[in-house]
Amino acid sequence: MAKNASNSKPKKRIAAIDLGTNSFHAVLVDIYPDGSFRTVNKLKEMVILAEKGLEDRLSRDAMDRGLEALKRIKFLCDSHKVENILAFATSAIREAKNGGDFIKEVGENVGIRVRAISGKMEAEMIGLAIRHSIVLGDEMVLMADIGGGSVEFIIGNQKEFIYYNSLKLGVARMAAGFVDSDPIEEKDVKKLQKHFAKELAEVLKLAKKHKVKTIIGSSGTMENIGEMVANRNSITAKRSLNELEFSAADFKDLYKDFIKLNKKDRLKEKGLEEKRVDIINPGMVLLNFLIDKFKIENIKISEGALREGMILNFINNQKEQLNLDLVASFKDPRRRSIYELLRKCNWPEKHSRHVSNFALQLFDEFKEELKLKESDRELLEYASLMHDIGYYISYRKHHKHALYLIRYSDLLGFKEDEVNIMANVARYHRKSTPAKRHEHYKQLNKKTRKRVKKLSAILRVADGLDRSHYQNVEKLEINNKKNKIQLIITTHSDPELEIWGTLRKGDLLEKLTDKKLEVFHVVENEKK
């Protein structure tokens, strides 16, 4: 128990600040013993360092805006007792002749040590953040972080990056250098396309060689594009844009209308931030260019970007000093983030694993009968592992606390519908079965409600099989007959509590299968 309790206490609180061309972003996080981190607070300050495009010097006004923004960020860090502040300057500052002067002023007047990082290092850290946040497979994908001054391109998969670099193709830079019209005219679009073709020759060659069909975009421009597509197509993205996925055709539908709009009409587009209205078009043209050149099929959004890469880099470099036991065995961000949450909530591990094993055995038996998909199996496994994390708040209503913890824990790699399914399935492991009078269940669409009901039915029976929480049931056999379900359990001792718990929670499975549930037992010693 002491070991679990220590896992829930953070080792260190740090802040990561990305000093970008348009805005300064800060995120404050707690780092835990397993190397995971949890956001404590965020602050975003618009500074617009590139007032008239990226020039060779930062104006005095821009520097003053930057200093004021960093003073507010420093105040936030101090009020939250941050122990380390990581501050990285990117394109606009590293390229300006007086960028060093600005960094010096920040140190003297604000007390933050800023480091100007190379474009290549910036790209690598963005790649690490995306890989941490998004499920990547063996397929090579193109990652693109479209900033104001530069665009970071990474080609890679879950195992490796074969290319990462920063190119001076940011939207503020491109808008200042190539766009003279509003709405943007075809001649300006062609100038941008010609420039992209020239600057992206190496990226194009490698992406074609590795048959890239997916783009993963991070940061503001790509997030805004994702939000606009989601709003036009009624794609769920209420809580998080992470893992938002849409097709190239969805983007094309937006592009053909959007590219004709003037500023006034662009402002009406749901999902576009006002501050991006003057510089969004080069980003739209760039994404459209990449889709056409590579015959891209899918686009995904990652909320992981430079700041998260900075944190991951810090954790990796400090793991020995902080005595961290990294959860490096979980390369998949889905499983990793589930286990990070389990550890933070001091989960009842033996009981939860036992219930999960029974749930998966029942799933395999009833998969075809209940018309379930293989993807449902993974969600059931995770919901089973997390079903009792509500104890972390209190025993009373712990099933409802579990729903809340799962929904609002920023689990990485999952789409919003998947998070809602896991949260609701965990919620219904006890007490009431799913009903439309319940607020969170009612908000789900009809198809998702059906999935929740079926998976809940399985979890309820699995949880009943370990009603004592002492893993009394050693073995489960299932006889799935025409009009009844027979569960034969082998136990260590008196199974009355498990039989009672299973039959009490079996009503939903009985209803869905139209079969009667029966439980028989064999005592382990008698069997021997």
XYZ file of C-alpha atoms in Angstrom:
528
model
C 0.000 0.000 0.000
C 2.842 2.349 0.838
C 4.341 1.752 -2.574
C 1.074 2.698 -4.265
C 0.698 5.783 -2.097
C 4.156 6.995 -3.078
C 3.259 6.603 -6.751
C 0.437 9.125 -6.343
C 2.700 11.867 -5.000
C 4.588 14.038 -7.519
C 8.378 14.194 -7.384
C 8.786 17.623 -8.949
C 6.857 20.544 -10.425
C 8.259 22.193 -13.554
C 7.143 24.661 -16.209
C 7.851 24.509 -19.943
C 7.628 27.739 -21.946
C 7.622 27.821 -25.745
C 8.589 31.326 -26.937
C 7.024 31.196 -30.389
C 6.668 33.720 -33.177
C 3.031 34.591 -32.484
C 2.542 33.508 -28.904
C 4.281 32.352 -25.752
C 2.818 29.156 -24.319
C 3.517 27.929 -20.782
C 2.443 24.658 -19.220
C 3.000 23.754 -15.565
C 3.199 20.044 -14.760
C 3.796 17.684 -11.874
C 6.233 14.826 -12.577
C 5.424 11.496 -10.902
C 7.694 8.627 -9.802
C 6.824 6.565 -12.898
C 7.998 9.371 -15.194
C 4.495 10.454 -16.152
C 3.364 14.049 -15.816
C 0.088 15.821 -15.160
C -0.834 19.380 -16.166
C -1.372 21.769 -13.249
C -1.988 24.982 -15.198
C -1.528 26.592 -18.598
C -1.087 30.128 -19.865
C -0.974 31.416 -23.419
C 0.082 34.989 -24.176
C -0.194 36.541 -27.631
C 2.937 38.618 -28.331
C 3.147 38.787 -32.169
C 6.920 39.089 -32.423
C 6.604 39.190 -36.212
C 4.480 42.309 -36.622
C 5.310 42.785 -40.303
C 6.522 39.340 -41.107
C 9.824 38.005 -39.806
C 12.398 40.771 -40.102
C 16.017 40.638 -39.039
C 15.333 42.506 -35.788
C 12.693 42.387 -33.066
C 11.027 45.767 -32.606
C 11.163 47.447 -29.211
C 7.380 47.112 -28.929
C 7.519 43.383 -29.663
C 10.276 42.895 -27.075
C 8.255 44.813 -24.474
C 5.200 42.668 -25.170
C 7.353 39.583 -24.757
C 8.786 40.808 -21.438
C 5.333 41.617 -20.056
C 4.020 38.216 -21.115
C 6.931 36.450 -19.435
C 6.445 38.456 -16.231
C 2.868 37.141 -16.044
C 4.072 33.601 -16.742
C 6.775 33.943 -14.046
C 4.158 35.150 -11.545
C 2.051 32.068 -12.337
C 5.090 29.807 -11.861
C 5.978 31.433 -8.527
C 2.413 31.214 -7.228
C 2.397 27.483 -8.044
C 5.846 26.933 -6.466
C 7.452 25.707 -9.693
C 10.935 24.284 -9.061
C 12.356 24.400 -12.604
C 11.448 26.622 -15.554
C 12.387 25.426 -19.041
C 12.157 28.228 -21.612
C 13.007 27.607 -25.266
C 13.077 30.314 -27.935
C 12.256 29.325 -31.497
C 12.278 30.800 -34.998
C 11.627 34.548 -34.500
C 14.068 34.976 -31.606
C 16.826 32.677 -32.839
C 16.881 34.412 -36.245
C 16.715 38.027 -35.023
C 19.996 39.956 -34.793
C 18.899 41.284 -31.418
C 17.462 37.949 -30.243
C 20.392 37.605 -27.855
C 19.624 41.048 -26.414
C 16.032 39.993 -25.760
C 17.165 36.792 -24.044
C 19.530 38.829 -21.855
C 16.739 41.260 -20.895
C 14.480 38.351 -19.964
C 17.152 36.995 -17.632
C 17.817 40.352 -15.996
C 14.251 41.718 -15.760
C 12.148 38.575 -15.379
C 14.509 36.003 -13.902
C 13.891 33.324 -16.536
C 16.813 31.735 -18.354
C 15.848 31.366 -22.023
C 17.615 28.997 -24.375
C 17.474 29.534 -28.142
C 17.270 26.033 -29.609
C 18.140 24.927 -33.116
C 15.404 24.137 -35.595
C 16.524 20.517 -35.754
C 16.290 20.132 -31.968
C 12.851 21.774 -32.034
C 11.672 19.289 -34.678
C 13.005 16.295 -32.752
C 11.259 17.345 -29.522
C 7.983 17.941 -31.383
C 8.310 14.438 -32.835
C 8.803 12.985 -29.328
C 5.717 14.840 -28.096
C 3.554 13.611 -30.970
C 4.750 10.036 -30.488
C 3.901 10.367 -26.782
C 0.405 11.713 -27.515
C -0.741 9.810 -30.612
C -0.983 6.125 -31.437
C 1.602 5.432 -34.140
C 2.046 2.065 -35.800
C 4.694 0.699 -38.152
C 3.437 2.838 -41.026
C 5.580 5.894 -41.745
C 3.686 9.163 -41.262
C 4.471 12.821 -41.875
C 4.289 14.996 -38.761
C 3.965 18.736 -39.341
C 3.969 21.531 -36.773
C 2.951 24.706 -38.621
C 4.128 27.714 -36.630
C 4.352 31.408 -37.380
C 7.992 31.499 -38.443
C 8.811 27.910 -39.252
C 7.297 24.508 -39.930
C 8.801 21.438 -38.298
C 8.597 18.271 -40.406
C 9.197 14.789 -39.026
C 8.884 11.514 -40.921
C 8.710 8.444 -38.704
C 6.728 5.787 -36.883
C 6.536 4.371 -33.359
C 10.116 3.069 -33.538
C 12.142 5.752 -35.305
C 12.368 9.132 -36.986
C 14.048 8.926 -40.373
C 13.852 12.690 -40.930
C 13.298 15.758 -38.758
C 14.018 19.381 -39.578
C 12.693 22.924 -39.252
C 12.047 24.897 -42.438
C 11.308 28.624 -42.769
C 7.769 28.128 -44.029
C 5.707 29.454 -41.106
C 2.351 31.093 -41.805
C 3.329 34.592 -40.616
C 6.466 34.467 -42.750
C 4.590 33.147 -45.804
C 1.717 35.636 -45.422
C 4.172 38.548 -45.319
C 6.228 37.282 -48.238
C 3.675 35.845 -50.651
C 0.138 37.033 -49.931
C -0.863 40.457 -51.276
C -4.597 39.904 -51.667
C -7.754 39.329 -49.647
C -9.372 37.025 -50.450
C -6.184 35.299 -51.530
C -5.846 35.309 -55.316
C -4.870 32.334 -57.455
C -1.550 33.980 -58.359
C -0.596 34.124 -54.648
C -1.618 30.503 -54.168
C 0.591 29.498 -57.103
C 3.528 31.507 -55.717
C 3.177 29.669 -52.408
C 2.930 26.270 -54.114
C 6.039 26.965 -56.194
C 7.954 28.001 -53.049
C 6.781 24.918 -51.138
C 7.850 22.616 -53.992
C 11.337 24.118 -53.929
C 11.823 24.140 -50.146
C 10.285 20.725 -49.511
C 12.219 18.745 -52.122
C 13.927 16.491 -49.541
C 10.732 15.948 -47.541
C 8.808 15.129 -50.716
C 11.398 12.621 -51.842
C 11.504 10.754 -48.498
C 7.744 10.815 -47.961
C 7.127 9.350 -51.416
C 9.814 6.707 -50.883
C 8.152 5.554 -47.649
C 4.607 5.770 -49.073
C 3.336 8.240 -46.497
C -0.474 8.358 -46.468
C -1.131 10.098 -43.133
C -0.297 13.573 -41.853
C -0.271 14.288 -38.120
C -0.492 17.999 -37.377
C 0.290 19.790 -34.130
C 0.062 23.345 -32.754
C -2.304 26.233 -33.451
C -2.666 26.343 -37.237
C -3.316 22.607 -37.565
C -5.572 22.600 -34.493
C -7.650 25.424 -36.003
C -7.922 23.546 -39.299
C -8.994 20.442 -37.367
C -11.635 22.387 -35.448
C -13.051 23.930 -38.628
C -13.288 20.522 -40.319
C -14.853 18.996 -37.178
C -17.472 21.744 -36.991
C -18.397 21.388 -40.655
C -18.679 17.614 -40.442
C -20.155 17.215 -36.939
C -17.091 15.280 -35.801
C -16.885 14.951 -32.015
C -14.167 17.212 -30.597
C -15.833 18.803 -27.583
C -13.223 18.039 -24.929
C -10.036 17.351 -26.819
C -8.582 17.673 -30.300
C -5.989 14.992 -29.579
C -6.495 12.017 -31.940
C -9.106 13.985 -33.932
C -9.062 12.291 -37.339
C -10.568 13.350 -40.633
C -10.139 12.416 -44.274
C -8.346 14.348 -46.987
C -11.749 14.676 -48.674
C -13.141 16.373 -45.526
C -10.316 18.905 -45.648
C -10.761 19.451 -49.398
C -14.428 20.310 -48.848
C -13.396 22.985 -46.344
C -10.512 24.243 -48.489
C -12.497 24.876 -51.675
C -14.935 27.136 -49.796
C -12.577 28.695 -47.269
C -9.868 29.780 -49.696
C -12.404 32.087 -51.424
C -13.358 33.958 -48.231
C -12.242 37.463 -47.308
C -11.254 38.394 -43.772
C -14.781 39.323 -42.705
C -16.172 35.972 -43.851
C -13.228 33.986 -42.480
C -14.032 35.400 -39.046
C -17.441 33.739 -39.252
C -15.902 30.294 -39.690
C -16.479 28.263 -36.536
C -13.207 26.948 -35.109
C -10.900 29.687 -36.457
C -9.293 31.872 -33.805
C -9.491 35.587 -34.542
C -5.739 36.062 -34.168
C -5.112 33.626 -37.044
C -7.514 35.162 -39.515
C -4.783 37.105 -41.388
C -2.231 34.274 -41.521
C -4.268 31.059 -41.839
C -4.342 30.903 -45.657
C -0.670 29.919 -46.173
C -1.282 27.045 -43.728
C -4.342 25.966 -45.697
C -2.385 26.104 -48.964
C 0.505 24.147 -47.406
C -1.720 21.339 -46.125
C -3.550 21.179 -49.454
C -0.194 21.038 -51.274
C 1.015 18.144 -49.073
C -2.237 16.225 -49.568
C -1.989 16.559 -53.350
C 1.709 15.709 -53.574
C 1.566 12.601 -51.357
C -1.995 11.510 -52.148
C -2.664 11.763 -48.420
C -5.734 9.861 -47.177
C -6.001 10.827 -43.491
C -5.112 13.745 -41.229
C -4.821 13.503 -37.443
C -4.353 16.192 -34.824
C -1.930 15.934 -31.899
C -2.202 18.242 -28.907
C 1.341 17.224 -27.991
C 3.823 19.793 -29.319
C 7.093 21.496 -28.345
C 6.170 22.095 -24.684
C 5.405 18.417 -24.103
C 8.626 17.508 -25.942
C 10.562 19.789 -23.581
C 9.032 18.014 -20.580
C 9.761 14.540 -21.986
C 13.341 15.585 -22.719
C 13.732 16.904 -19.145
C 12.319 13.696 -17.629
C 14.637 11.535 -19.716
C 17.692 13.597 -18.754
C 16.766 13.795 -15.062
C 15.471 10.259 -14.469
C 18.502 9.207 -12.405
C 18.639 12.385 -10.294
C 14.886 12.198 -9.630
C 15.033 8.422 -9.088
C 12.238 7.799 -11.576
C 10.993 4.342 -12.484
C 9.906 5.147 -16.059
C 6.935 3.328 -17.570
C 9.002 2.877 -20.715
C 7.657 -0.626 -21.315
C 4.410 0.940 -22.572
C 5.283 2.315 -25.990
C 1.589 2.618 -26.872
C 0.311 5.957 -25.485
C -3.112 4.396 -24.864
C -1.918 1.676 -22.499
C 0.715 3.949 -20.968
C -1.763 6.680 -20.078
C -4.214 4.114 -18.641
C -1.518 2.745 -16.325
C -0.371 6.243 -15.373
C -3.926 7.002 -14.231
C -4.227 3.658 -12.423
C -1.036 4.300 -10.459
C -2.021 7.837 -9.539
C -5.354 6.583 -8.214
C -3.781 3.814 -6.073
C -5.811 1.188 -7.927
C -6.698 -2.157 -6.319
C -4.421 -3.968 -8.738
C -5.063 -7.641 -7.929
C -8.840 -7.265 -7.964
C -8.863 -5.123 -11.120
C -6.611 -7.501 -13.086
C -8.705 -10.474 -11.957
C -11.937 -8.794 -13.070
C -10.329 -7.747 -16.357
C -9.301 -11.343 -17.130
C -12.846 -12.593 -16.528
C -14.293 -9.734 -18.605
C -12.107 -10.609 -21.583
C -12.982 -14.303 -21.284
C -16.682 -13.413 -21.292
C -16.161 -11.003 -24.190
C -14.549 -13.704 -26.329
C -17.491 -16.004 -25.615
C -20.226 -13.462 -26.399
C -18.503 -11.357 -29.064
C -20.459 -12.725 -32.021
C -23.738 -13.100 -30.164
C -23.676 -9.472 -28.990
C -22.268 -8.223 -32.323
C -19.177 -6.706 -30.712
C -16.003 -5.642 -32.524
C -12.392 -6.395 -31.655
C -11.891 -2.703 -30.834
C -14.546 -3.112 -28.104
C -12.345 -5.731 -26.445
C -9.548 -3.234 -25.789
C -11.966 -0.660 -24.368
C -13.533 -3.312 -22.116
C -10.103 -4.336 -20.845
C -9.226 -0.736 -19.924
C -12.650 -0.041 -18.388
C -12.264 -3.214 -16.303
C -8.827 -2.174 -15.085
C -10.144 1.287 -14.167
C -13.581 0.354 -12.809
C -12.634 0.880 -9.154
C -10.378 3.942 -9.404
C -13.224 5.971 -7.906
C -12.122 4.615 -4.492
C -9.374 7.243 -4.786
C -12.041 9.869 -4.041
C -14.308 7.841 -1.740
C -16.053 4.474 -1.467
C -19.466 6.121 -1.616
C -20.492 6.541 -5.260
C -17.076 5.295 -6.384
C -18.612 4.106 -9.672
C -19.607 7.709 -10.474
C -16.216 9.003 -9.349
C -14.616 6.520 -11.781
C -16.628 8.016 -14.638
C -15.430 11.506 -13.735
C -11.764 10.505 -13.354
C -11.700 8.680 -16.686
C -13.490 11.439 -18.604
C -11.295 14.258 -17.319
C -7.855 12.661 -17.087
C -6.588 13.560 -20.583
C -5.987 9.957 -21.585
C -3.712 9.994 -24.617
C -4.274 8.153 -27.859
C -8.049 7.833 -27.466
C -10.815 9.478 -29.435
C -13.474 11.236 -27.377
C -16.087 8.544 -28.061
C -13.685 5.880 -26.798
C -13.061 7.784 -23.560
C -16.818 8.162 -23.068
C -17.347 4.429 -23.596
C -14.677 3.454 -21.049
C -15.959 6.008 -18.533
C -19.578 4.875 -18.812
C -18.762 1.155 -18.789
C -16.734 1.649 -15.592
C -19.586 3.690 -14.109
C -22.085 0.877 -14.666
C -20.051 -1.885 -13.042
C -22.348 -1.558 -9.996
C -25.711 -0.151 -8.902
C -27.986 0.952 -11.800
C -27.767 -0.389 -15.320
C -27.504 2.161 -18.190
C -30.595 4.358 -18.482
C -31.474 7.473 -20.470
C -32.333 9.330 -17.278
C -28.599 9.356 -16.471
C -27.041 12.583 -17.763
C -23.730 11.297 -19.155
C -25.295 8.226 -20.763
C -28.090 10.305 -22.307
C -25.515 12.535 -24.042
C -24.101 9.605 -26.025
C -25.426 8.800 -29.487
C -27.585 5.717 -29.972
C -24.789 3.551 -31.403
C -22.437 4.379 -28.532
C -25.142 3.754 -25.914
C -25.621 0.238 -27.326
C -21.890 -0.465 -27.026
C -21.857 0.806 -23.446
C -24.822 -1.394 -22.526
C -23.245 -4.561 -23.954
C -19.808 -3.980 -22.428
C -21.346 -3.000 -19.082
C -23.289 -6.260 -19.024
C -20.028 -8.191 -19.332
C -18.142 -6.098 -16.751
C -20.942 -6.428 -14.184
C -20.746 -10.234 -14.312
C -16.921 -10.181 -14.227
C -16.932 -7.897 -11.197
C -19.470 -10.126 -9.435
C -17.082 -13.071 -9.878
C -14.635 -11.287 -7.535
C -17.195 -9.783 -5.156
C -14.926 -10.552 -2.169
C -11.935 -8.789 -3.833
C -9.800 -11.781 -2.718
C -9.594 -13.629 -6.060
C -11.462 -16.598 -4.634
C -12.496 -17.750 -8.134
C -9.465 -19.484 -9.556
C -10.979 -20.661 -12.821
C -14.024 -19.827 -14.944
C -15.643 -22.109 -17.514
C -18.525 -20.899 -19.686
C -21.249 -23.108 -21.156
C -23.197 -20.808 -23.467
C -26.315 -22.766 -24.340
C -29.407 -21.999 -26.399
C -31.506 -20.657 -23.542
C -29.129 -20.416 -20.598
C -25.623 -19.384 -19.635
C -23.829 -21.681 -17.205
C -20.774 -20.354 -15.379
C -18.728 -23.064 -13.669
C -16.311 -21.602 -11.131
C -13.415 -23.292 -9.377
C -12.760 -21.613 -6.026
C -10.298 -21.669 -3.126
C -13.011 -21.494 -0.469
C -16.726 -20.891 0.120
C -18.033 -19.151 -3.029
C -21.366 -17.898 -1.711
C -20.384 -14.230 -1.991
C -19.136 -14.655 -5.585
C -22.255 -16.583 -6.634
C -24.499 -13.964 -5.027
C -22.525 -11.104 -6.627
C -22.569 -12.708 -10.090
C -26.282 -13.531 -10.124
C -27.153 -10.109 -8.700
C -25.253 -8.363 -11.497
C -26.206 -10.739 -14.300
C -29.574 -9.196 -15.089
C -28.327 -7.011 -17.961
C -26.505 -9.890 -19.683
C -29.625 -12.025 -19.287
C -31.723 -9.308 -20.889
C -29.351 -8.780 -23.848
C -28.980 -12.513 -24.583
C -32.496 -13.528 -23.546
C -30.958 -16.353 -21.502
C -31.000 -17.340 -17.838
C -27.685 -17.080 -15.958
C -26.689 -19.965 -13.678
C -23.558 -20.380 -11.552
C -22.108 -23.731 -10.424
C -18.960 -24.205 -8.409
C -16.185 -26.662 -7.753
C -14.083 -26.224 -4.605
C -10.388 -26.467 -5.468
C -9.513 -29.030 -2.778
C -12.430 -31.267 -3.759
C -11.343 -31.189 -7.392
C -7.883 -32.385 -6.440
